[in-house]
Each structure stands twice: as structure tokens, then as C-alpha cells.
């Protein structure tokens, strides 16, 4: 059975179903943001139903194909783009006899480590090839392989975040150069962008300079949890950005709404990787936070700046909600759930009944949940970072906060051994009980 502490990331990609708004008191759900807002609910089934459906869809999509027929010379999968209609022609890269060691997913629940894949090609001259020095491991990495989703075909290469050194750039790349130390966040639909390989190919706007105060291990944690927390708060929950200078030449896509001093952000799952980043960013943005976590994680959440920490050990949902209400009354206007569908329902019971509320259920929502008309559900789609160049601004601002020492990365569980130990690392995450520590694999 999937652990509740590790299933949240699957909601960030692949599984989204648009649901009809629930009818409350004879009216459809609505919100104070006007008539042009999104539908109130956009979510998915419970984890078991969704994974089964996604696995079936993925299997059907590759029916009739040879699952082990991997040709290193095959044209790379090209990520869909919203910014331009790039040519599908590849750009030749001369790297002599360089080979690309890769951890292939050759079938459901089956990996194969190969040493003789060819050095990657570029789809256009605005791409960057990175040699990872460290890769961050995430629940989505094992879940997609175990349940056969987010795998467009076999063989495939997974892995969503890494930090490393620029090995090659297209002729139109201007922001980085060969030899630069960088980090990136990737999109599953491009096999060349999977981080479980020796060379990773990504669009230029997704490549960020590594903060000077981080090493490769620490920087490899930014691409999933760090960026998810930042974009969830600033883009989807409309939280004010901290006044820290970002990369020169950038400007925010839109002005954030100022926070009000009596409002609260509820984070259910405060000790998760994303919860740790979100707590720190929210504090810098002027929000008071209530984190729900285990007793063993209470001191961690407090150290990261949580205004209040409610420990969940041995308590019923009613007891937890009573504690939340005793602290915030009717003033929770933002909420993030990082645990599962059940706790998403608790968040909906905890938020304000009178004020406008924005809720990001990062760990699934059941499709039969009633949504009050003052609540707007925000569907966090991290693929937007890759597909929409304007969203690079959020990563740049996160970088600024990291480099200023205002936001810290999680404690690490670093594994030596490169791609050969990735499966072992994913097994550790699957087992749960990480106590707030991030698993990172050192590539060299």
C-alpha cells in the first residue's frame, strides 16, 4: 500500500481530472475573484483508483512496441512548448567518443543500468546539456515506475532534479556557459531530461546558477520541493514575494496580493521536503503559519519559522481541528496539503468560512468533496515551469533567497555510488520515515 507520506508528488504531474463544482445550499461553488476564475475543483481520484487508471493508460499507449528496443541514436522526445513552435530537427553535438551512462526503465518495476547510450543531441540551439554531480530523489520517481504512469514509452529515463556542471550549450544560449555550476528542474515527457543519466538535456530557461553557498548535494534539492513550494505560494496562492533582489533583468509575471497580518497559512505535512521550504518562504512573505506534523518533527518545523506547530500523534481529526481553530479562529485564508486525500478534507474543514480561501491540495483530493463557495482549489502543475518561460522568475527569486541565507535546504541523506545506487535510494523513500531528511545520490 502506498505510504501517505510519499504520495503527494504524484499530484503535481500526470493525474488531473476536472470535476464539476459541488452544489452547496442550492448554489454552485463560486469565489470572490470574479466570473473569469477557474473551476472551483480540479483534482483526481483517490491514489489507488488514479494509479490503476494511469497505469492502464500508460500500458495501452505502448502496446505493440518493443519495450527493450532502445536505440541511443533515436531522435529525442521534444517537450511541448507554449513559447514557440520549434523545429523538430536535432542539432549535432560533437563530443567524440563520449557515452551517456543511463538508468533505463525498461518495463513496469524494472530498471536496467547501461553504459553505452550515445551522448545526447540538441532539439534546438537554446538547450543546455548538464553533467549531474548530484541528483535528488523524490516519491514520484519510484511511484511512476511501480505504477507505470508518466512513462510515455519504454525504455524511459526518470529523475526530476539535479545539480551539476554545464557540459555543452546551444549556440543561442546566453545565460550559462560550459563549466558553470547549475541546477535544474525537469519535465517527464522528454527522455533526454531525465536526471538518472550521465548527461541531462534541458531548455535554457530551466537552468539556474547554483547559489554560491550551496554544494552540489544541497542544490540538487531545489528542483522539486524547493521550486514547488515557491511556485505554490507565489503563483497559485498569490502570497506576497519577499523583498529580496532577484536576477537582474527579471520582472514578476504579476503583482502578488499583499498578506494581511491576521491571516494564516495552514501546512498539513510541515516536515515534508516541500513543507520545509514552504514554511520558510511563508515566514519571509509575512504569513503566520500553522504546521501539522509529528511529535518528532515539531522542533524542525519550529526551527524553520513555523508560528505554531500542532503535533498529530494519537489525535483524532476532531482534536486536531479544534487545536487549529483555537489558534486561528476563522482566519485561515491559504492552505497546502502534502499528505493525502483524507488530510485534504481536514484542511477544507479548517479554513475560513467567511473570507476568500485559496487551497493547494498537493497530495490528491477525492472527487466527492464538497467545496464551500468561498474556497478556490488551486491545481499546482509544475510542468508549467518547463513549458512557460515566464515562470523562470520564480526559480530566480528562490535562488536569491537561498543565496542570501534566508531559506535553507533540508538535512540530507547522501548516498555514494552514482546511478548504481538510485534504486536503493528510492527504496528508502518508499519505506517512509525519513524524519525530514532528503535522499540525494552523489554521481561522482
GROMACS .gro file of N, CA and C in nm, residues 41-184:
model
  432
   41UNK      N    1  -1.299   2.320  -0.860
   41UNK     CA    2  -1.233   2.195  -0.825
   41UNK      C    3  -1.166   2.138  -0.949
   42UNK      N    4  -1.041   2.103  -0.935
   42UNK     CA    5  -0.971   2.032  -1.039
   42UNK      C    6  -0.879   1.936  -0.969
   43UNK      N    7  -0.920   1.810  -0.961
   43UNK     CA    8  -0.844   1.717  -0.881
   43UNK      C    9  -0.853   1.579  -0.939
   44UNK      N   10  -0.824   1.477  -0.858
   44UNK     CA   11  -0.818   1.342  -0.909
   44UNK      C   12  -0.886   1.247  -0.814
   45UNK      N   13  -0.893   1.123  -0.856
   45UNK     CA   14  -0.947   1.019  -0.770
   45UNK      C   15  -0.852   0.992  -0.656
   46UNK      N   16  -0.893   0.904  -0.567
   46UNK     CA   17  -0.804   0.860  -0.461
   46UNK      C   18  -0.684   0.792  -0.524
   47UNK      N   19  -0.577   0.772  -0.446
   47UNK     CA   20  -0.450   0.725  -0.501
   47UNK      C   21  -0.462   0.590  -0.570
   48UNK      N   22  -0.534   0.495  -0.510
   48UNK     CA   23  -0.540   0.362  -0.570
   48UNK      C   24  -0.610   0.365  -0.703
   49UNK      N   25  -0.726   0.432  -0.712
   49UNK     CA   26  -0.800   0.439  -0.837
   49UNK      C   27  -0.720   0.510  -0.944
   50UNK      N   28  -0.659   0.622  -0.907
   50UNK     CA   29  -0.585   0.702  -1.005
   50UNK      C   30  -0.466   0.626  -1.059
   51UNK      N   31  -0.390   0.562  -0.971
   51UNK     CA   32  -0.272   0.490  -1.016
   51UNK      C   33  -0.311   0.375  -1.108
   52UNK      N   34  -0.418   0.306  -1.076
   52UNK     CA   35  -0.462   0.196  -1.162
   52UNK      C   36  -0.499   0.248  -1.300
   53UNK      N   37  -0.575   0.359  -1.304
   53UNK     CA   38  -0.616   0.415  -1.433
   53UNK      C   39  -0.496   0.465  -1.511
   54UNK      N   40  -0.403   0.531  -1.442
   54UNK     CA   41  -0.284   0.584  -1.510
   54UNK      C   42  -0.198   0.471  -1.563
   55UNK      N   43  -0.184   0.365  -1.484
   55UNK     CA   44  -0.105   0.251  -1.528
   55UNK      C   45  -0.167   0.188  -1.652
   56UNK      N   46  -0.301   0.174  -1.653
   56UNK     CA   47  -0.368   0.115  -1.767
   56UNK      C   48  -0.348   0.201  -1.891
   57UNK      N   49  -0.361   0.332  -1.876
   57UNK     CA   50  -0.343   0.423  -1.989
   57UNK      C   51  -0.202   0.414  -2.044
   58UNK      N   52  -0.103   0.410  -1.952
   58UNK     CA   53   0.036   0.403  -1.995
   58UNK      C   54   0.064   0.274  -2.069
   59UNK      N   55   0.010   0.163  -2.018
   59UNK     CA   56   0.033   0.035  -2.084
   59UNK      C   57  -0.030   0.033  -2.223
   60UNK      N   58  -0.150   0.092  -2.236
   60UNK     CA   59  -0.216   0.095  -2.365
   60UNK      C   60  -0.138   0.179  -2.464
   61UNK      N   61  -0.074   0.286  -2.414
   61UNK     CA   62  -0.004   0.378  -2.504
   61UNK      C   63   0.119   0.314  -2.566
   62UNK      N   64   0.174   0.210  -2.502
   62UNK     CA   65   0.294   0.146  -2.556
   62UNK      C   66   0.266   0.007  -2.608
   63UNK      N   67   0.136  -0.028  -2.618
   63UNK     CA   68   0.100  -0.159  -2.667
   63UNK      C   69   0.154  -0.179  -2.808
   64UNK      N   70   0.211  -0.294  -2.831
   64UNK     CA   71   0.262  -0.326  -2.963
   64UNK      C   72   0.404  -0.280  -2.987
   65UNK      N   73   0.463  -0.206  -2.892
   65UNK     CA   74   0.600  -0.160  -2.908
   65UNK      C   75   0.696  -0.256  -2.840
   66UNK      N   76   0.820  -0.260  -2.887
   66UNK     CA   77   0.922  -0.340  -2.822
   66UNK      C   78   0.974  -0.264  -2.701
   67UNK      N   79   0.953  -0.317  -2.585
   67UNK     CA   80   0.985  -0.241  -2.464
   67UNK      C   81   1.134  -0.231  -2.437
   68UNK      N   82   1.212  -0.322  -2.493
   68UNK     CA   83   1.356  -0.319  -2.466
   68UNK      C   84   1.435  -0.270  -2.586
   69UNK      N   85   1.367  -0.222  -2.686
   69UNK     CA   86   1.433  -0.178  -2.809
   69UNK      C   87   1.477  -0.033  -2.793
   70UNK      N   88   1.590  -0.013  -2.725
   70UNK     CA   89   1.638   0.122  -2.700
   70UNK      C   90   1.754   0.151  -2.792
   71UNK      N   91   1.734   0.248  -2.878
   71UNK     CA   92   1.840   0.289  -2.968
   71UNK      C   93   1.895   0.423  -2.924
   72UNK      N   94   2.025   0.431  -2.887
   72UNK     CA   95   2.081   0.558  -2.842
   72UNK      C   96   2.075   0.666  -2.949
   73UNK      N   97   2.063   0.627  -3.077
   73UNK     CA   98   2.061   0.725  -3.184
   73UNK      C   99   1.921   0.775  -3.215
   74UNK      N  100   1.819   0.723  -3.145
   74UNK     CA  101   1.682   0.765  -3.173
   74UNK      C  102   1.664   0.915  -3.150
   75UNK      N  103   1.580   0.976  -3.234
   75UNK     CA  104   1.552   1.118  -3.216
   75UNK      C  105   1.498   1.142  -3.076
   76UNK      N  106   1.545   1.245  -3.006
   76UNK     CA  107   1.496   1.270  -2.871
   76UNK      C  108   1.351   1.314  -2.870
   77UNK      N  109   1.282   1.278  -2.762
   77UNK     CA  110   1.146   1.329  -2.746
   77UNK      C  111   1.155   1.479  -2.721
   78UNK      N  112   1.075   1.556  -2.790
   78UNK     CA  113   1.082   1.702  -2.777
   78UNK      C  114   0.966   1.749  -2.691
   79UNK      N  115   0.997   1.823  -2.588
   79UNK     CA  116   0.895   1.873  -2.496
   79UNK      C  117   0.802   1.970  -2.567
   80UNK      N  118   0.671   1.958  -2.539
   80UNK     CA  119   0.575   2.055  -2.595
   80UNK      C  120   0.610   2.194  -2.542
   81UNK      N  121   0.588   2.296  -2.625
   81UNK     CA  122   0.625   2.431  -2.585
   81UNK      C  123   0.508   2.525  -2.606
   82UNK      N  124   0.500   2.625  -2.521
   82UNK     CA  125   0.398   2.728  -2.540
   82UNK      C  126   0.460   2.856  -2.593
   83UNK      N  127   0.593   2.862  -2.591
   83UNK     CA  128   0.657   2.989  -2.626
   83UNK      C  129   0.687   3.001  -2.775
   84UNK      N  130   0.703   2.889  -2.843
   84UNK     CA  131   0.732   2.895  -2.985
   84UNK      C  132   0.713   2.757  -3.045
   85UNK      N  133   0.708   2.753  -3.177
   85UNK     CA  134   0.697   2.626  -3.247
   85UNK      C  135   0.835   2.589  -3.299
   86UNK      N  136   0.913   2.524  -3.213
   86UNK     CA  137   1.050   2.492  -3.251
   86UNK      C  138   1.054   2.380  -3.355
   87UNK      N  139   1.152   2.385  -3.438
   87UNK     CA  140   1.173   2.278  -3.534
   87UNK      C  141   1.207   2.150  -3.460
   88UNK      N  142   1.166   2.038  -3.516
   88UNK     CA  143   1.196   1.910  -3.454
   88UNK      C  144   1.332   1.858  -3.498
   89UNK      N  145   1.398   1.928  -3.586
   89UNK     CA  146   1.530   1.884  -3.629
   89UNK      C  147   1.627   1.892  -3.513
   90UNK      N  148   1.715   1.795  -3.503
   90UNK     CA  149   1.813   1.797  -3.395
   90UNK      C  150   1.939   1.867  -3.441
   91UNK      N  151   2.014   1.916  -3.344
   91UNK     CA  152   2.139   1.987  -3.371
   91UNK      C  153   2.253   1.895  -3.331
   92UNK      N  154   2.341   1.871  -3.421
   92UNK     CA  155   2.450   1.777  -3.396
   92UNK      C  156   2.546   1.835  -3.291
   93UNK      N  157   2.589   1.750  -3.200
   93UNK     CA  158   2.687   1.789  -3.099
   93UNK      C  159   2.805   1.694  -3.109
   94UNK      N  160   2.920   1.747  -3.137
   94UNK     CA  161   3.037   1.664  -3.150
   94UNK      C  162   3.105   1.647  -3.014
   95UNK      N  163   3.101   1.527  -2.959
   95UNK     CA  164   3.168   1.501  -2.832
   95UNK      C  165   3.259   1.379  -2.839
   96UNK      N  166   3.305   1.350  -2.958
   96UNK     CA  167   3.397   1.240  -2.973
   96UNK      C  168   3.333   1.108  -2.933
   97UNK      N  169   3.399   1.035  -2.846
   97UNK     CA  170   3.351   0.902  -2.808
   97UNK      C  171   3.275   0.904  -2.676
   98UNK      N  172   3.230   1.021  -2.629
   98UNK     CA  173   3.158   1.030  -2.502
   98UNK      C  174   3.034   0.944  -2.505
   99UNK      N  175   3.014   0.867  -2.400
   99UNK     CA  176   2.894   0.786  -2.385
   99UNK      C  177   2.814   0.835  -2.266
  100UNK      N  178   2.690   0.799  -2.264
  100UNK     CA  179   2.597   0.851  -2.164
  100UNK      C  180   2.542   0.736  -2.080
  101UNK      N  181   2.605   0.707  -1.967
  101UNK     CA  182   2.552   0.603  -1.879
  101UNK      C  183   2.412   0.643  -1.834
  102UNK      N  184   2.319   0.547  -1.838
  102UNK     CA  185   2.179   0.579  -1.809
  102UNK      C  186   2.114   0.466  -1.730
  103UNK      N  187   2.024   0.505  -1.640
  103UNK     CA  188   1.941   0.408  -1.568
  103UNK      C  189   1.807   0.405  -1.640
  104UNK      N  190   1.785   0.302  -1.719
  104UNK     CA  191   1.665   0.292  -1.800
  104UNK      C  192   1.553   0.223  -1.724
  105UNK      N  193   1.432   0.270  -1.745
  105UNK     CA  194   1.313   0.196  -1.704
  105UNK      C  195   1.272   0.117  -1.827
  106UNK      N  196   1.288  -0.014  -1.823
  106UNK     CA  197   1.262  -0.097  -1.941
  106UNK      C  198   1.125  -0.163  -1.936
  107UNK      N  199   1.061  -0.164  -1.820
  107UNK     CA  200   0.927  -0.218  -1.804
  107UNK      C  201   0.876  -0.176  -1.667
  108UNK      N  202   0.751  -0.200  -1.640
  108UNK     CA  203   0.695  -0.167  -1.510
  108UNK      C  204   0.776  -0.237  -1.400
  109UNK      N  205   0.824  -0.155  -1.303
  109UNK     CA  206   0.904  -0.204  -1.190
  109UNK      C  207   1.037  -0.267  -1.232
  110UNK      N  208   1.088  -0.230  -1.347
  110UNK     CA  209   1.212  -0.292  -1.393
  110UNK      C  210   1.309  -0.188  -1.448
  111UNK      N  211   1.428  -0.182  -1.389
  111UNK     CA  212   1.535  -0.092  -1.433
  111UNK      C  213   1.646  -0.170  -1.501
  112UNK      N  214   1.724  -0.098  -1.578
  112UNK     CA  215   1.845  -0.156  -1.637
  112UNK      C  216   1.950  -0.046  -1.649
  113UNK      N  217   2.066  -0.066  -1.588
  113UNK     CA  218   2.175   0.031  -1.596
  113UNK      C  219   2.261  -0.002  -1.716
  114UNK      N  220   2.272   0.091  -1.809
  114UNK     CA  221   2.350   0.069  -1.931
  114UNK      C  222   2.459   0.174  -1.941
  115UNK      N  223   2.569   0.138  -2.006
  115UNK     CA  224   2.685   0.227  -2.015
  115UNK      C  225   2.707   0.283  -2.155
  116UNK      N  226   2.631   0.236  -2.254
  116UNK     CA  227   2.667   0.267  -2.392
  116UNK      C  228   2.565   0.349  -2.468
  117UNK      N  229   2.482   0.426  -2.396
  117UNK     CA  230   2.394   0.520  -2.467
  117UNK      C  231   2.478   0.635  -2.523
  118UNK      N  232   2.435   0.686  -2.637
  118UNK     CA  233   2.512   0.792  -2.702
  118UNK      C  234   2.497   0.926  -2.630
  119UNK      N  235   2.596   1.010  -2.647
  119UNK     CA  236   2.588   1.147  -2.597
  119UNK      C  237   2.465   1.213  -2.660
  120UNK      N  238   2.389   1.293  -2.584
  120UNK     CA  239   2.262   1.347  -2.636
  120UNK      C  240   2.279   1.448  -2.748
  121UNK      N  241   2.171   1.466  -2.822
  121UNK     CA  242   2.164   1.569  -2.924
  121UNK      C  243   2.072   1.681  -2.876
  122UNK      N  244   2.086   1.797  -2.937
  122UNK     CA  245   2.000   1.910  -2.903
  122UNK      C  246   1.882   1.917  -2.998
  123UNK      N  247   1.765   1.952  -2.945
  123UNK     CA  248   1.647   1.972  -3.029
  123UNK      C  249   1.647   2.112  -3.090
  124UNK      N  250   1.717   2.205  -3.024
  124UNK     CA  251   1.731   2.341  -3.079
  124UNK      C  252   1.851   2.405  -3.010
  125UNK      N  253   1.887   2.522  -3.056
  125UNK     CA  254   2.010   2.586  -3.008
  125UNK      C  255   1.991   2.662  -2.877
  126UNK      N  256   1.875   2.649  -2.813
  126UNK     CA  257   1.853   2.712  -2.684
  126UNK      C  258   1.854   2.609  -2.571
  127UNK      N  259   1.909   2.494  -2.596
  127UNK     CA  260   1.916   2.389  -2.496
  127UNK      C  261   2.055   2.379  -2.434
  128UNK      N  262   2.058   2.319  -2.316
  128UNK     CA  263   2.182   2.305  -2.238
  128UNK      C  264   2.198   2.159  -2.198
  129UNK      N  265   2.319   2.109  -2.207
  129UNK     CA  266   2.349   1.973  -2.161
  129UNK      C  267   2.429   1.985  -2.031
  130UNK      N  268   2.377   1.920  -1.927
  130UNK     CA  269   2.437   1.925  -1.793
  130UNK      C  270   2.492   1.789  -1.756
  131UNK      N  271   2.607   1.787  -1.693
  131UNK     CA  272   2.659   1.664  -1.634
  131UNK      C  273   2.626   1.668  -1.485
  132UNK      N  274   2.530   1.589  -1.437
  132UNK     CA  275   2.490   1.595  -1.296
  132UNK      C  276   2.603   1.551  -1.203
  133UNK      N  277   2.620   1.625  -1.095
  133UNK     CA  278   2.711   1.586  -0.988
  133UNK      C  279   2.633   1.526  -0.871
  134UNK      N  280   2.504   1.561  -0.860
  134UNK     CA  281   2.416   1.505  -0.757
  134UNK      C  282   2.274   1.510  -0.809
  135UNK      N  283   2.195   1.408  -0.775
  135UNK     CA  284   2.054   1.406  -0.815
  135UNK      C  285   1.969   1.387  -0.690
  136UNK      N  286   1.860   1.462  -0.684
  136UNK     CA  287   1.766   1.447  -0.575
  136UNK      C  288   1.664   1.339  -0.608
  137UNK      N  289   1.630   1.257  -0.509
  137UNK     CA  290   1.531   1.151  -0.528
  137UNK      C  291   1.398   1.195  -0.467
  138UNK      N  292   1.289   1.159  -0.534
  138UNK     CA  293   1.156   1.202  -0.493
  138UNK      C  294   1.056   1.088  -0.504
  139UNK      N  295   0.946   1.095  -0.429
  139UNK     CA  296   0.845   0.989  -0.436
  139UNK      C  297   0.795   0.961  -0.577
  140UNK      N  298   0.780   1.066  -0.659
  140UNK     CA  299   0.730   1.045  -0.794
  140UNK      C  300   0.821   0.953  -0.873
  141UNK      N  301   0.950   0.949  -0.839
  141UNK     CA  302   1.044   0.866  -0.914
  141UNK      C  303   1.013   0.717  -0.899
  142UNK      N  304   0.985   0.672  -0.777
  142UNK     CA  305   0.953   0.530  -0.761
  142UNK      C  306   0.808   0.501  -0.797
  143UNK      N  307   0.720   0.596  -0.769
  143UNK     CA  308   0.578   0.572  -0.795
  143UNK      C  309   0.550   0.555  -0.944
  144UNK      N  310   0.612   0.637  -1.027
  144UNK     CA  311   0.585   0.629  -1.170
  144UNK      C  312   0.630   0.494  -1.227
  145UNK      N  313   0.735   0.437  -1.171
  145UNK     CA  314   0.785   0.308  -1.220
  145UNK      C  315   0.702   0.193  -1.163
  146UNK      N  316   0.667   0.202  -1.036
  146UNK     CA  317   0.587   0.095  -0.974
  146UNK      C  318   0.446   0.087  -1.032
  147UNK      N  319   0.390   0.203  -1.067
  147UNK     CA  320   0.251   0.206  -1.113
  147UNK      C  321   0.236   0.241  -1.261
  148UNK      N  322   0.350   0.253  -1.329
  148UNK     CA  323   0.350   0.267  -1.475
  148UNK      C  324   0.271   0.389  -1.523
  149UNK      N  325   0.306   0.506  -1.471
  149UNK     CA  326   0.250   0.630  -1.523
  149UNK      C  327   0.363   0.730  -1.543
  150UNK      N  328   0.335   0.834  -1.621
  150UNK     CA  329   0.439   0.931  -1.658
  150UNK      C  330   0.558   0.863  -1.726
  151UNK      N  331   0.530   0.757  -1.798
  151UNK     CA  332   0.632   0.687  -1.877
  151UNK      C  333   0.576   0.678  -2.020
  152UNK      N  334   0.607   0.776  -2.105
  152UNK     CA  335   0.548   0.779  -2.238
  152UNK      C  336   0.576   0.655  -2.321
  153UNK      N  337   0.690   0.589  -2.300
  153UNK     CA  338   0.723   0.466  -2.371
  153UNK      C  339   0.835   0.397  -2.295
  154UNK      N  340   0.866   0.275  -2.338
  154UNK     CA  341   0.980   0.203  -2.283
  154UNK      C  342   1.085   0.188  -2.393
  155UNK      N  343   1.213   0.197  -2.361
  155UNK     CA  344   1.264   0.235  -2.228
  155UNK      C  345   1.252   0.385  -2.206
  156UNK      N  346   1.253   0.426  -2.079
  156UNK     CA  347   1.244   0.567  -2.044
  156UNK      C  348   1.347   0.597  -1.937
  157UNK      N  349   1.369   0.727  -1.913
  157UNK     CA  350   1.463   0.771  -1.810
  157UNK      C  351   1.390   0.868  -1.719
  158UNK      N  352   1.390   0.842  -1.590
  158UNK     CA  353   1.320   0.926  -1.494
  158UNK      C  354   1.420   1.012  -1.416
  159UNK      N  355   1.371   1.076  -1.310
  159UNK     CA  356   1.454   1.168  -1.233
  159UNK      C  357   1.417   1.311  -1.266
  160UNK      N  358   1.381   1.391  -1.163
  160UNK     CA  359   1.322   1.523  -1.188
  160UNK      C  360   1.410   1.641  -1.147
  161UNK      N  361   1.521   1.618  -1.078
  161UNK     CA  362   1.602   1.732  -1.034
  161UNK      C  363   1.748   1.690  -1.020
  162UNK      N  364   1.836   1.783  -1.049
  162UNK     CA  365   1.980   1.756  -1.033
  162UNK      C  366   2.056   1.887  -1.023
  163UNK      N  367   2.180   1.875  -0.979
  163UNK     CA  368   2.275   1.986  -0.982
  163UNK      C  369   2.403   1.933  -1.045
  164UNK      N  370   2.466   2.017  -1.126
  164UNK     CA  371   2.586   1.968  -1.193
  164UNK      C  372   2.659   2.078  -1.266
  165UNK      N  373   2.733   2.038  -1.368
  165UNK     CA  374   2.820   2.128  -1.444
  165UNK      C  375   2.774   2.132  -1.589
  166UNK      N  376   2.766   2.251  -1.647
  166UNK     CA  377   2.728   2.264  -1.787
  166UNK      C  378   2.836   2.201  -1.874
  167UNK      N  379   2.795   2.105  -1.958
  167UNK     CA  380   2.889   2.033  -2.044
  167UNK      C  381   2.887   2.084  -2.187
  168UNK      N  382   2.770   2.136  -2.229
  168UNK     CA  383   2.758   2.187  -2.365
  168UNK      C  384   2.637   2.280  -2.371
  169UNK      N  385   2.645   2.381  -2.458
  169UNK     CA  386   2.530   2.471  -2.478
  169UNK      C  387   2.505   2.489  -2.627
  170UNK      N  388   2.378   2.515  -2.660
  170UNK     CA  389   2.345   2.552  -2.797
  170UNK      C  390   2.399   2.691  -2.828
  171UNK      N  391   2.406   2.723  -2.954
  171UNK     CA  392   2.469   2.850  -2.997
  171UNK      C  393   2.390   2.973  -2.954
  172UNK      N  394   2.260   2.956  -2.920
  172UNK     CA  395   2.178   3.071  -2.880
  172UNK      C  396   2.164   3.086  -2.729
  173UNK      N  397   2.232   3.001  -2.654
  173UNK     CA  398   2.226   3.009  -2.508
  173UNK      C  399   2.314   3.124  -2.460
  174UNK      N  400   2.259   3.209  -2.375
  174UNK     CA  401   2.333   3.326  -2.327
  174UNK      C  402   2.347   3.333  -2.175
  175UNK      N  403   2.264   3.260  -2.102
  175UNK     CA  404   2.262   3.275  -1.956
  175UNK      C  405   2.366   3.191  -1.884
  176UNK      N  406   2.412   3.083  -1.947
  176UNK     CA  407   2.512   2.998  -1.886
  176UNK      C  408   2.616   2.961  -1.990
  177UNK      N  409   2.730   2.911  -1.941
  177UNK     CA  410   2.836   2.868  -2.031
  177UNK      C  411   2.896   2.738  -1.981
  178UNK      N  412   2.972   2.673  -2.066
  178UNK     CA  413   3.035   2.546  -2.030
  178UNK      C  414   3.120   2.566  -1.905
  179UNK      N  415   3.104   2.474  -1.810
  179UNK     CA  416   3.180   2.481  -1.686
  179UNK      C  417   3.104   2.542  -1.569
  180UNK      N  418   2.993   2.611  -1.597
  180UNK     CA  419   2.913   2.671  -1.489
  180UNK      C  420   2.850   2.562  -1.401
  181UNK      N  421   2.840   2.591  -1.273
  181UNK     CA  422   2.772   2.503  -1.179
  181UNK      C  423   2.626   2.546  -1.170
  182UNK      N  424   2.533   2.453  -1.195
  182UNK     CA  425   2.393   2.488  -1.211
  182UNK      C  426   2.303   2.382  -1.147
  183UNK      N  427   2.173   2.416  -1.137
  183UNK     CA  428   2.072   2.317  -1.100
  183UNK      C  429   1.954   2.331  -1.195
  184UNK      N  430   1.871   2.229  -1.200
  184UNK     CA  431   1.757   2.233  -1.292
  184UNK      C  432   1.642   2.149  -1.239
   0.00000   0.00000   0.00000
